[in-house]
XYZ file of N, CA, C and O in Angstrom:
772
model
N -102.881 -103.623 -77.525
C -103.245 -102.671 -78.564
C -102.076 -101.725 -78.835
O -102.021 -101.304 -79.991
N -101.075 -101.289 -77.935
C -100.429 -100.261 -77.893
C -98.857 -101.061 -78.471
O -97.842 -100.475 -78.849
N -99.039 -102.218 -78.399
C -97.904 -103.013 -79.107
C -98.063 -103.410 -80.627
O -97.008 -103.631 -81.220
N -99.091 -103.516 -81.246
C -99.921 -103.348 -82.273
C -99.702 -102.292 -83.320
O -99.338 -102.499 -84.477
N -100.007 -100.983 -82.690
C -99.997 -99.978 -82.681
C -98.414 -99.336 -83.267
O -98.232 -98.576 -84.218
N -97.349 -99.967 -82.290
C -96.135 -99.484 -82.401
C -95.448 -100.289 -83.410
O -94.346 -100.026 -83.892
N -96.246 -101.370 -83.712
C -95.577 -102.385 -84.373
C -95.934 -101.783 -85.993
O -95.003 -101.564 -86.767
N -97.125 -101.588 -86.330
C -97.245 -100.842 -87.396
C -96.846 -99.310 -87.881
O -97.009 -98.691 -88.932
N -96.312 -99.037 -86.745
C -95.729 -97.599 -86.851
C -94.170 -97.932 -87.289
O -93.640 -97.191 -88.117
N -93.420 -99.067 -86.723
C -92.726 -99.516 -87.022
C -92.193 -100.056 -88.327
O -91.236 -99.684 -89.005
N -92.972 -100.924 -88.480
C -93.025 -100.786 -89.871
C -93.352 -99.948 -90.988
O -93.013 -100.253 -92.131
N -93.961 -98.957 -90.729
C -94.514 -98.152 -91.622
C -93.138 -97.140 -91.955
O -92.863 -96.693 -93.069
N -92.299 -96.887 -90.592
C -91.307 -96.120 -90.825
C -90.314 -96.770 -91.557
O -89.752 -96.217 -92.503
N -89.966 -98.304 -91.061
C -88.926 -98.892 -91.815
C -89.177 -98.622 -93.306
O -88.377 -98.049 -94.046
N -91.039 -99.365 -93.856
C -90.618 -98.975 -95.217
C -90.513 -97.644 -95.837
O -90.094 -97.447 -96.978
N -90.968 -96.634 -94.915
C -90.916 -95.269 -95.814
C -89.052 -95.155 -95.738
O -88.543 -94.878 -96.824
N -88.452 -95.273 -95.013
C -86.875 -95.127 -95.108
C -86.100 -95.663 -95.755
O -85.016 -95.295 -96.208
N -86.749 -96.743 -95.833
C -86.333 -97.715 -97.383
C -86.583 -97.376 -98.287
O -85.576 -97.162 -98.962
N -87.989 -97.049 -99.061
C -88.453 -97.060 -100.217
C -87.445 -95.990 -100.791
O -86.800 -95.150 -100.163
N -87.482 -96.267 -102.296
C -86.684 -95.471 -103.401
C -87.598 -93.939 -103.213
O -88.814 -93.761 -103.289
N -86.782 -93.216 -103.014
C -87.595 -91.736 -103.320
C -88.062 -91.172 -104.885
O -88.542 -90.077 -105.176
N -87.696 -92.481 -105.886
C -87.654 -91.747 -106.853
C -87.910 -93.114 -107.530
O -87.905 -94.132 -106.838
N -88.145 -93.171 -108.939
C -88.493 -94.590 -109.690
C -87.589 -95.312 -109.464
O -87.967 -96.481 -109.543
N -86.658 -95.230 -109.239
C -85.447 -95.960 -109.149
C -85.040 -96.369 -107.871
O -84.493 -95.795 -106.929
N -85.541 -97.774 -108.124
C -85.670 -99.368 -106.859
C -83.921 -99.777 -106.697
O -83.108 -100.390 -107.388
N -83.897 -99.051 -105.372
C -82.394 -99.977 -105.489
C -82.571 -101.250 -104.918
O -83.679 -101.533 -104.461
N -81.442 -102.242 -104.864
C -81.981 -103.913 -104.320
C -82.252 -103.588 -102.838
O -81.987 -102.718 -102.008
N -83.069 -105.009 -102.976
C -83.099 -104.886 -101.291
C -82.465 -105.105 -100.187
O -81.347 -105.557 -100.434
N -82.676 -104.986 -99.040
C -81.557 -105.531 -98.081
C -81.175 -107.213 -98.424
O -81.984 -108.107 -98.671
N -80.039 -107.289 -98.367
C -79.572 -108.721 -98.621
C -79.584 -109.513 -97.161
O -79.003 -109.128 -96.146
N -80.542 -110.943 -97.327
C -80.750 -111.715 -96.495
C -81.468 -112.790 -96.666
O -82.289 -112.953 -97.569
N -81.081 -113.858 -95.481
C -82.547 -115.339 -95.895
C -83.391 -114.799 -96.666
O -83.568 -113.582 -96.626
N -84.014 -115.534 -97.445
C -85.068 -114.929 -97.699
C -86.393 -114.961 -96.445
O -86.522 -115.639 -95.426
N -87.132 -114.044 -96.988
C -88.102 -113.770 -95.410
C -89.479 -115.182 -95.294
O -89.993 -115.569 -96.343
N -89.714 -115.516 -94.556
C -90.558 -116.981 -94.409
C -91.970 -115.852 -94.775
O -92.768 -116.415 -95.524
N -92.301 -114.739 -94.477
C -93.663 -114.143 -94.995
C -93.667 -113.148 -96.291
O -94.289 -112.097 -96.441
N -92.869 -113.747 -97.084
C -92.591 -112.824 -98.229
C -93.729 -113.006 -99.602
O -93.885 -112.118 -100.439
N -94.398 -114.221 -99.621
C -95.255 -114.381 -100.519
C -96.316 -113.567 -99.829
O -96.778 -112.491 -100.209
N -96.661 -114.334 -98.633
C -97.747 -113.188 -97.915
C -98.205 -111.299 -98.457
O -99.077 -110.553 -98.903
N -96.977 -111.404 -98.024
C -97.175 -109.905 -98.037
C -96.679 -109.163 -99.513
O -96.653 -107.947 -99.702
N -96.229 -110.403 -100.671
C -96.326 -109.976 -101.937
C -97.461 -110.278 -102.689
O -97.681 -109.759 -103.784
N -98.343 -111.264 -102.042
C -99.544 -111.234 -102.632
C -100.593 -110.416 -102.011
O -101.789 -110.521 -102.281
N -100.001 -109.456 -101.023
C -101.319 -108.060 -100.570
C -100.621 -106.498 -100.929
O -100.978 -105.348 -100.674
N -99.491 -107.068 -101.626
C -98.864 -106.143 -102.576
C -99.749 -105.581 -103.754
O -100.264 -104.498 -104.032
N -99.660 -107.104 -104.430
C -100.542 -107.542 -105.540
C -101.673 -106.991 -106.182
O -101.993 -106.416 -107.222
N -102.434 -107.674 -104.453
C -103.720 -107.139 -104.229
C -104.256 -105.389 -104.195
O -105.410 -105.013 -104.399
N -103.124 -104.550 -103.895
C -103.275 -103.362 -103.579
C -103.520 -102.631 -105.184
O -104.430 -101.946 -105.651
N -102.282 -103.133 -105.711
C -101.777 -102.676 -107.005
C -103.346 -103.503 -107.785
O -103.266 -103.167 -108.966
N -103.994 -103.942 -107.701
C -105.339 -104.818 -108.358
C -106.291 -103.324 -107.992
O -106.926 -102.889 -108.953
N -106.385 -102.690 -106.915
C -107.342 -101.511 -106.321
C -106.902 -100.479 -107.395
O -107.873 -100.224 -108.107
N -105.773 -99.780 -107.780
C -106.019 -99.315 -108.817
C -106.442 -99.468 -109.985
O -106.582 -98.393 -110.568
N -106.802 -100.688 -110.791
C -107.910 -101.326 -111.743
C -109.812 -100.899 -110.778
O -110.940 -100.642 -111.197
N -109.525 -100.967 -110.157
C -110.872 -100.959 -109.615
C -111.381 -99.766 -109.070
O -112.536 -99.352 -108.970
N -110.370 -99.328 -108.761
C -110.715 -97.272 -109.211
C -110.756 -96.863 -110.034
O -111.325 -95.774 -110.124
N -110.105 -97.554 -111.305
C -110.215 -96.758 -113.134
C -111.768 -97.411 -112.662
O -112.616 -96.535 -112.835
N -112.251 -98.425 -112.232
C -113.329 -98.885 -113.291
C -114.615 -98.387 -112.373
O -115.781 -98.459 -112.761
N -114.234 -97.917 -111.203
C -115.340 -96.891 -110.505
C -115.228 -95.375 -110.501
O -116.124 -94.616 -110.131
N -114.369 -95.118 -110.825
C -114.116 -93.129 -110.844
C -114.965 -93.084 -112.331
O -115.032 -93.830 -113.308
N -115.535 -91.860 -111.961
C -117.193 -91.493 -112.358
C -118.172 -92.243 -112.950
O -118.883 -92.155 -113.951
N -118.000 -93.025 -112.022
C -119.536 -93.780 -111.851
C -120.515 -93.570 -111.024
O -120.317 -92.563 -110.344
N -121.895 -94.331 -110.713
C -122.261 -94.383 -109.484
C -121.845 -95.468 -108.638
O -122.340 -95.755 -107.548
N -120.890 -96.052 -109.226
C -120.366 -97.339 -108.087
C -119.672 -96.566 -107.376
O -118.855 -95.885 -107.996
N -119.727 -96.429 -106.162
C -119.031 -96.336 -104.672
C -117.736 -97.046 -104.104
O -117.541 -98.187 -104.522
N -117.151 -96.709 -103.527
C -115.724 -96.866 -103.403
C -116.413 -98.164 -101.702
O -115.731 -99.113 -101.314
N -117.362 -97.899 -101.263
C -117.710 -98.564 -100.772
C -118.803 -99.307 -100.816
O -119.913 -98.777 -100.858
N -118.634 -100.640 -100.813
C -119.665 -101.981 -101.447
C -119.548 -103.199 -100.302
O -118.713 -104.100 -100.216
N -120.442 -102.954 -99.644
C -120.724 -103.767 -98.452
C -121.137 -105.109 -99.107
O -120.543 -106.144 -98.807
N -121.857 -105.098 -99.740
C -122.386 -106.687 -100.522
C -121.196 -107.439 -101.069
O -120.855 -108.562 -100.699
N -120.628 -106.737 -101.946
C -119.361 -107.200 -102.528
C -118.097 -107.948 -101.359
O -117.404 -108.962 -101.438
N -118.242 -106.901 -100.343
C -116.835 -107.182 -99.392
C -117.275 -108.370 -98.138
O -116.482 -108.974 -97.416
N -118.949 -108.492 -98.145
C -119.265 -109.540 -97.429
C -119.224 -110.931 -98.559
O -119.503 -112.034 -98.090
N -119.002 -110.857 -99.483
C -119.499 -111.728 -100.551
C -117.958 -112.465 -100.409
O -117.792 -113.655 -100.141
N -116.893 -111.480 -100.649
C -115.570 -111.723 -100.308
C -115.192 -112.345 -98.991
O -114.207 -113.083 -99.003
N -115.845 -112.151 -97.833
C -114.903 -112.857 -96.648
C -115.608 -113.935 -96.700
O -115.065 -115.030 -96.556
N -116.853 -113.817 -96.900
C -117.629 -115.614 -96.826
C -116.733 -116.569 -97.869
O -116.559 -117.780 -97.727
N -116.175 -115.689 -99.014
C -115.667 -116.983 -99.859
C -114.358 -117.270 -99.234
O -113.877 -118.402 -99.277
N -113.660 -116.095 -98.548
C -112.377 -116.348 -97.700
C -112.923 -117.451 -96.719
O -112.579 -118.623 -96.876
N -113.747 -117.085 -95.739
C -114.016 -117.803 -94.751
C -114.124 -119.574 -95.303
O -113.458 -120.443 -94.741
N -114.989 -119.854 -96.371
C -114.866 -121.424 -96.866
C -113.577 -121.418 -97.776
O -113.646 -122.411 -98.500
N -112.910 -121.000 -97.924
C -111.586 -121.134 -98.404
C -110.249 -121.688 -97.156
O -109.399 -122.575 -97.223
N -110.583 -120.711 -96.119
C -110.027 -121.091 -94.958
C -110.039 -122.408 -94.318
O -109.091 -123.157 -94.085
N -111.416 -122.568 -94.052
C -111.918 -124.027 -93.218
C -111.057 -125.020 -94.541
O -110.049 -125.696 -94.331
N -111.764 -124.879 -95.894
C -111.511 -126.018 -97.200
C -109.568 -126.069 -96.507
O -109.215 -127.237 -96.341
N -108.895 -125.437 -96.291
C -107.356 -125.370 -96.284
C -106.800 -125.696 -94.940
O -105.580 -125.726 -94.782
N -107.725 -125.971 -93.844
C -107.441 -126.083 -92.144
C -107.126 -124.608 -91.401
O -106.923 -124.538 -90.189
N -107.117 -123.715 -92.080
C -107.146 -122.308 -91.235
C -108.524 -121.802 -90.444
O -109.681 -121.946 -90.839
N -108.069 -121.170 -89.218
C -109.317 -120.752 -88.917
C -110.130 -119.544 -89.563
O -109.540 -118.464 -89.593
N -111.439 -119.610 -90.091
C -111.740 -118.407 -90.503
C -111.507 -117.594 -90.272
O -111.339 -116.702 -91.104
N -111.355 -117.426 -88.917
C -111.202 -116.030 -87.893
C -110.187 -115.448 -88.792
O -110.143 -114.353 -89.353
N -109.443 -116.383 -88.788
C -107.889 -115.643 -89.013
C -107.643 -115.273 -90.750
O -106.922 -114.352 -91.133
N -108.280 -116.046 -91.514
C -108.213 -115.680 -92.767
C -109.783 -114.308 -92.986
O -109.566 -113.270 -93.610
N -110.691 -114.493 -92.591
C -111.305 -112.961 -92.307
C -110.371 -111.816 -92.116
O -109.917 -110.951 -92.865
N -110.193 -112.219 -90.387
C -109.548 -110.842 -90.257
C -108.405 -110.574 -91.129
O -108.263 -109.360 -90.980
N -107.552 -110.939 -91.903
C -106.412 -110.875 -92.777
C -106.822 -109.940 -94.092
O -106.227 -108.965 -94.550
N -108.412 -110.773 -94.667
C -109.451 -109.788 -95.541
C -109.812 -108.669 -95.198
O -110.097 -107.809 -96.031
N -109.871 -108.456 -93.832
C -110.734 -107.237 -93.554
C -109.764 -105.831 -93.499
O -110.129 -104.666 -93.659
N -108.427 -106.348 -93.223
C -107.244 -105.374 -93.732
C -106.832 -105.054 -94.748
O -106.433 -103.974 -95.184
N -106.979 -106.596 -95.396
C -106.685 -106.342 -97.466
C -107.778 -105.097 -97.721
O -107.391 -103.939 -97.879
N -109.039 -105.440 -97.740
C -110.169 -104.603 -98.209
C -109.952 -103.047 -97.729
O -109.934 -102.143 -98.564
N -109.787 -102.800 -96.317
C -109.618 -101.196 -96.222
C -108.684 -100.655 -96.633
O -108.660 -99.498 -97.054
N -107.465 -101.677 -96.549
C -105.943 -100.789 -97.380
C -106.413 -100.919 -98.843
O -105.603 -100.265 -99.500
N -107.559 -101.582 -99.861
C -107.600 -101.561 -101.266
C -108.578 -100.204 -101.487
O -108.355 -99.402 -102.394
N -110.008 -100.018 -100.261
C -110.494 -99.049 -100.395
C -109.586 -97.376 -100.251
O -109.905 -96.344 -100.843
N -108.584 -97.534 -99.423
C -107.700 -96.136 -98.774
C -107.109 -95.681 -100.560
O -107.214 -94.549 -101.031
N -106.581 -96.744 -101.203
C -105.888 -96.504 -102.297
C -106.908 -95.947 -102.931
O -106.707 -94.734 -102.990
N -108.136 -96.317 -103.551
C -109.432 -96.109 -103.887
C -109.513 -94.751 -104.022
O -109.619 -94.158 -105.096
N -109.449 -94.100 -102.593
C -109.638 -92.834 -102.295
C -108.731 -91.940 -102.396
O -109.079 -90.761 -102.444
N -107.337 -92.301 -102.452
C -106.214 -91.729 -102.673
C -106.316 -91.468 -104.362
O -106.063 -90.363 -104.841
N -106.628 -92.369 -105.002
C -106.681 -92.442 -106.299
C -107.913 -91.337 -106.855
O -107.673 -90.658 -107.853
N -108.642 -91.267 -106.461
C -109.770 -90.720 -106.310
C -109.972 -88.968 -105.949
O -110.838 -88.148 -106.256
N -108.783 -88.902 -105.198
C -108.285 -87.643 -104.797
C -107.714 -87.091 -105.786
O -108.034 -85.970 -106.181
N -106.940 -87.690 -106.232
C -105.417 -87.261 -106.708
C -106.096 -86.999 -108.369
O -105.647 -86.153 -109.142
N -107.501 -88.126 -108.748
C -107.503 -87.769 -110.033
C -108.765 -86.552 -109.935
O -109.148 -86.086 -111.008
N -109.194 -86.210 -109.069
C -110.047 -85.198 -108.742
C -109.136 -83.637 -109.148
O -109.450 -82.699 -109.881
N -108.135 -83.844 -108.458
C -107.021 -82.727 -108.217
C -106.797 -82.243 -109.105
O -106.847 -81.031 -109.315
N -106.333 -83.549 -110.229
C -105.125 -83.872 -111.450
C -105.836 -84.683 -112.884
O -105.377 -85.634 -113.517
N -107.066 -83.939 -113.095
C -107.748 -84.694 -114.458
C -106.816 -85.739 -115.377
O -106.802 -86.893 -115.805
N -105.841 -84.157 -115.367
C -104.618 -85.553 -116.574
C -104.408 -86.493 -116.149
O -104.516 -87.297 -117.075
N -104.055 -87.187 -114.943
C -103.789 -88.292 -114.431
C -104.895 -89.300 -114.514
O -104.680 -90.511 -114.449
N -106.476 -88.597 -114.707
C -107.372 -89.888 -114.940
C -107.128 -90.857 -116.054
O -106.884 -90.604 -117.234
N -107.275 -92.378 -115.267
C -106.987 -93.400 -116.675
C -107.707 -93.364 -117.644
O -108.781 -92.763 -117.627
N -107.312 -93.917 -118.542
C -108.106 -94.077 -119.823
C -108.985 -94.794 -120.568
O -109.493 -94.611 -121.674
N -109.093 -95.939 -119.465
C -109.404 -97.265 -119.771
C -110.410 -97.561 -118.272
O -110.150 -97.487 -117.071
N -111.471 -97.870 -118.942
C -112.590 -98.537 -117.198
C -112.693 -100.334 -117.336
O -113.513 -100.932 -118.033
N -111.707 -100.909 -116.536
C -111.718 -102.105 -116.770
C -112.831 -102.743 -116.122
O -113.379 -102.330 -115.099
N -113.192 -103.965 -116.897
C -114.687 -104.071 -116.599
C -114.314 -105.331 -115.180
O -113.578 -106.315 -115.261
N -115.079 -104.871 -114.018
C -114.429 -105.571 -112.974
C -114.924 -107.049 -113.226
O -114.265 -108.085 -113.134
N -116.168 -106.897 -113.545
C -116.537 -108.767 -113.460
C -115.634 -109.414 -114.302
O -115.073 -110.338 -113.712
N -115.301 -109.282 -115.404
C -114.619 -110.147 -116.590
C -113.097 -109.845 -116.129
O -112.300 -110.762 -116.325
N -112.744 -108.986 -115.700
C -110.795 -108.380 -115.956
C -110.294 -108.781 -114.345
O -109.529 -109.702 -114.059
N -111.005 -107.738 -113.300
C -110.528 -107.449 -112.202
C -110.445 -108.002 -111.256
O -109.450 -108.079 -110.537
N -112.287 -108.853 -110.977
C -112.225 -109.797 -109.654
C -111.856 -111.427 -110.293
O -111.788 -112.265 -109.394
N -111.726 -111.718 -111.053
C -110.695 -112.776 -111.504
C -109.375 -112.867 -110.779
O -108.952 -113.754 -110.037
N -109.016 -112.124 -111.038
C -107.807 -111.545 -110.709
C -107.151 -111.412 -108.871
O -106.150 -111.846 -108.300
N -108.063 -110.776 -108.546
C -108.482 -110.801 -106.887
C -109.016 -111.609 -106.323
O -108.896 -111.441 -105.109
N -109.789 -112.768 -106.683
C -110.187 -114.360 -106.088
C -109.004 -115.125 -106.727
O -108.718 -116.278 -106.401
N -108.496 -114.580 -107.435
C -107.162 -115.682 -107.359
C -105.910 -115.345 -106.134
O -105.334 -116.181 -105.437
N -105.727 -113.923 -106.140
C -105.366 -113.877 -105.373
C -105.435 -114.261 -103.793
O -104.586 -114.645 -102.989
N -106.643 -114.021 -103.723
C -107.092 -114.515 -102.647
C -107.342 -115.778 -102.186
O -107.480 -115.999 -100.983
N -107.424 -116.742 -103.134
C -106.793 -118.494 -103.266
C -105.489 -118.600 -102.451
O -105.366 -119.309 -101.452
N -104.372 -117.695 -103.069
C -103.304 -117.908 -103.120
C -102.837 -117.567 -101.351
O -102.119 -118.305 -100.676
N -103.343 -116.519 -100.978
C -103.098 -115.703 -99.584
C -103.675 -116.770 -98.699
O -102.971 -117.174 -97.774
N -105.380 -117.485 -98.949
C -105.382 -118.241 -97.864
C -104.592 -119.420 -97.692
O -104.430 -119.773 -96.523
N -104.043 -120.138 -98.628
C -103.240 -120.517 -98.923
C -101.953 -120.421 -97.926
O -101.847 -121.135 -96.928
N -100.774 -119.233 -98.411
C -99.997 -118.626 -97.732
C -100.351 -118.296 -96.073
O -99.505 -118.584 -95.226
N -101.373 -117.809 -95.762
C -101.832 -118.194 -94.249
C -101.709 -119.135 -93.867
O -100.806 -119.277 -93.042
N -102.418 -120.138 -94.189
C -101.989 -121.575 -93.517
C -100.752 -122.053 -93.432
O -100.199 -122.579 -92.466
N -100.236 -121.778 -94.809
C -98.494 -122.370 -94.143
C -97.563 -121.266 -93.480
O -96.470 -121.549 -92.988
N -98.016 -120.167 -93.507
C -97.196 -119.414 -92.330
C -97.315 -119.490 -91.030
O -96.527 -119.171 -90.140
N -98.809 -120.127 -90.979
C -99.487 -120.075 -89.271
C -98.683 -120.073 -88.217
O -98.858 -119.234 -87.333
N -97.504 -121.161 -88.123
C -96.507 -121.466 -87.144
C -95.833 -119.877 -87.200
O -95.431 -119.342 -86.167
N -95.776 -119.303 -88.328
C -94.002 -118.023 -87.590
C -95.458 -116.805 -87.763
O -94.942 -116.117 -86.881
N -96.346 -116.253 -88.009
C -97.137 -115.555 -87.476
C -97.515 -114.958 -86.170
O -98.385 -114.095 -86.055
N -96.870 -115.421 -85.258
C -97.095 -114.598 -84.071
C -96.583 -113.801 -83.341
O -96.248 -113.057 -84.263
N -96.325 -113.437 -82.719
C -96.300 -111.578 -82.343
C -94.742 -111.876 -81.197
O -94.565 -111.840 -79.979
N -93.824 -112.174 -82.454
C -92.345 -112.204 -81.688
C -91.435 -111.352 -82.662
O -91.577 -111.185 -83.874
N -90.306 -110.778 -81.673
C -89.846 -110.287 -82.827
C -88.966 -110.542 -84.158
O -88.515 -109.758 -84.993
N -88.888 -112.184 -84.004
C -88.280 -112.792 -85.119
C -89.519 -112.387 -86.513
O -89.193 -111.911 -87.601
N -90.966 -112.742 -86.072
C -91.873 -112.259 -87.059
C -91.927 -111.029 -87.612
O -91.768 -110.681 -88.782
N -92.221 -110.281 -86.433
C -91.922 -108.810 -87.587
C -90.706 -108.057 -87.798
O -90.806 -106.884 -88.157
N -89.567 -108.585 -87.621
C -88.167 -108.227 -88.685
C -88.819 -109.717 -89.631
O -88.558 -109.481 -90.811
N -89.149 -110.350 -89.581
C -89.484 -111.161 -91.372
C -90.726 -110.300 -92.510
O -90.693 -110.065 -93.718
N -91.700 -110.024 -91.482
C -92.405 -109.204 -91.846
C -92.156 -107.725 -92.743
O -92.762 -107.348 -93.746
N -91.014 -107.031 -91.977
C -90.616 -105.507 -92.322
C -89.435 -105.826 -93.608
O -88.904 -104.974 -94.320
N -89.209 -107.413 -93.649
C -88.065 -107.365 -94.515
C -89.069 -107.625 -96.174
O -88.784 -107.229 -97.304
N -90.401 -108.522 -95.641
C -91.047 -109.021 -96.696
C -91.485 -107.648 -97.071
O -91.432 -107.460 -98.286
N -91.887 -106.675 -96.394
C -92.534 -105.610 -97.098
C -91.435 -104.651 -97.758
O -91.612 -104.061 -98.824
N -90.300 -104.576 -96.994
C -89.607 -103.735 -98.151
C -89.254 -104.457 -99.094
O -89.309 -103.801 -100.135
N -88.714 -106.098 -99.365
C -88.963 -106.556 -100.621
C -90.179 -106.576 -101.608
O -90.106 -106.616 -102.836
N -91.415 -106.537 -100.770
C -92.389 -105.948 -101.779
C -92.957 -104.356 -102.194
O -93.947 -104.092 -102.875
N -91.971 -103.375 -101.536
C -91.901 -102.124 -102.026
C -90.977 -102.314 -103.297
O -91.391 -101.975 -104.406
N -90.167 -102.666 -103.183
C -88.593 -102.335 -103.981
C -89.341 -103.143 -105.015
O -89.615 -102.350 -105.915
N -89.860 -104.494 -105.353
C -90.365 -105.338 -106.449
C -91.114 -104.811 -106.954
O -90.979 -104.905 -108.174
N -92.274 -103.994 -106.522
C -93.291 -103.415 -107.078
C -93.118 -101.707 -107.483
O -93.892 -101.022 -108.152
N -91.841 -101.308 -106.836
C -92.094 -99.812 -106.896
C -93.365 -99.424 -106.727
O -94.210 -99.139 -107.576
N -93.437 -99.440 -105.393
C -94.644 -99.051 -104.410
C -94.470 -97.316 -104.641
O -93.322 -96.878 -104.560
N -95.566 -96.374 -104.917
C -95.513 -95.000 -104.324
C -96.020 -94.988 -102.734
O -96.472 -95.914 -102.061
N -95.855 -94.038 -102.496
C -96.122 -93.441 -100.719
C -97.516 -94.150 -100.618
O -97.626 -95.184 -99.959
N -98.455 -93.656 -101.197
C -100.126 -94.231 -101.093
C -99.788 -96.087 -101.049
O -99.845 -96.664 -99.963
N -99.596 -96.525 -101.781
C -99.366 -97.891 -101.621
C -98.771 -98.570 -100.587
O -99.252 -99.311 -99.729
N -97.526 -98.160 -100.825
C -96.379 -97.926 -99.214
C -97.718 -98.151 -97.800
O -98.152 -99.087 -97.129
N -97.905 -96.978 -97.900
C -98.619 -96.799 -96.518
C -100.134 -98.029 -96.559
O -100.638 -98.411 -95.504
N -100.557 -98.402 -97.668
C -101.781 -98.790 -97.626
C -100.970 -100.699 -97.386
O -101.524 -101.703 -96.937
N -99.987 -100.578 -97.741
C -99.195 -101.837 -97.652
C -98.862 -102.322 -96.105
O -98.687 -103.490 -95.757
N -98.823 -101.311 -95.375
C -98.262 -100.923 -94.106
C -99.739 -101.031 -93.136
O -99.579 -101.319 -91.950
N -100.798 -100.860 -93.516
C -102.131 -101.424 -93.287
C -102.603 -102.892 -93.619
O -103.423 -103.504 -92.934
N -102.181 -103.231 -94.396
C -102.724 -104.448 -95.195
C -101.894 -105.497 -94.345
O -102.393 -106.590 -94.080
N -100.288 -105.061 -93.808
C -99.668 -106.222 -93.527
C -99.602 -105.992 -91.835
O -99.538 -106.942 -91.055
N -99.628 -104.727 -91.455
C -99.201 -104.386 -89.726
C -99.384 -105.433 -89.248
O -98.423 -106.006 -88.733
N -100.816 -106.114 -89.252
C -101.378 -107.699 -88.121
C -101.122 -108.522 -88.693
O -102.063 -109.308 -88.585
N -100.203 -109.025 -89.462
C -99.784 -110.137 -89.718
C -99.191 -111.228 -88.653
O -99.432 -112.404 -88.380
N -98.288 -110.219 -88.195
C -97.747 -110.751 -86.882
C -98.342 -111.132 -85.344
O -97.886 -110.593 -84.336
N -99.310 -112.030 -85.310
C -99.991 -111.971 -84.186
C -101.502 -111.343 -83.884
O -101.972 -111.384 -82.747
């Protein structure tokens, strides 16, 4: 746990020291490219998808938390997994990190437009037709990317320097802010093992 622990702290610092302080993405570190870089650009993706889904729940009565919805989600992960030779286990638990780093943004978003009216969007995208399209594809794509990473996934440190390199290439690609950053830094910490 305490290697876990340090490992996401680890990373969390690499990308905050990396990331651009300002809109302006300089390139990334130059290298192989990283063997978990789709991975962790498609829970990039996924994060940046949670702000659509906070325009389309901030003042509503939909809840930032939806237990039906997020069980509805790992069962389709879970037969997505087996359909691809992964173990559920492992494509679950992978969901169950996507989902709290998409809810954290949720709430960050949620904060910030509480704070900062002007900043509320303008537009409530309608999630059934726009949003979860969008996020079961993604999520095609990730179990997907699990299975063929399975082999360099485990908890060495060749994995997470591939790991810390995939996430600052998916800060710098996406121009991640801090909230994302950090919710990115959740979403990917257990990748490795």
């Amino acid at each position: 746990m305490r290697r876990r622990m340090l490992t996401g702290l680890a990373l969390s610092a690499l990308i905050a020291t990396t990331a651009p302080a300002t809109g302006n993405a300089a390139p990334a570190p130059d290298r192989a490219e990283p063997r978990l870089i789709a991975l962790v650009d498609l829970a990039a993706q996924r994060l940046l998808l949670a702000d659509e889904v906070a325009a389309a729940k901030y003042g509503t009565d939909s809840p930032i938390e939806d237990p039906a919805r997020e069980r509805e989600v790992l069962d389709t992960v879970a037969e997505l997994s087996t359909e691809a030779g992964l173990d559920p286990a492992d494509g679950v638990r992978f969901f169950r990190d996507q989902i709290e780093a998409g809810k954290d943004v949720q709430r960050g978003l949620f904060a910030e437009w509480d704070a900062h009216p002007e900043l509320r969007p303008g537009h409530r995208p309608d999630l059934g037709a726009e949003v979860r399209p969008e996020l079961d594809r993604i999520s095609a794509e990730a179990v997907r990317e699990l299975r063929e990473t399975e082999v360099v996934r485990e908890p060495t440190d060749e994995c997470r320097l591939d790991l810390a390199a995939s996430a600052v290439t998916a800060v710098f690609g996406h121009r991640l802010d801090a909230l994302h950053r950090d919710a990115l830094t959740a979403a990917a910490g257990k990748i490795c093992g």
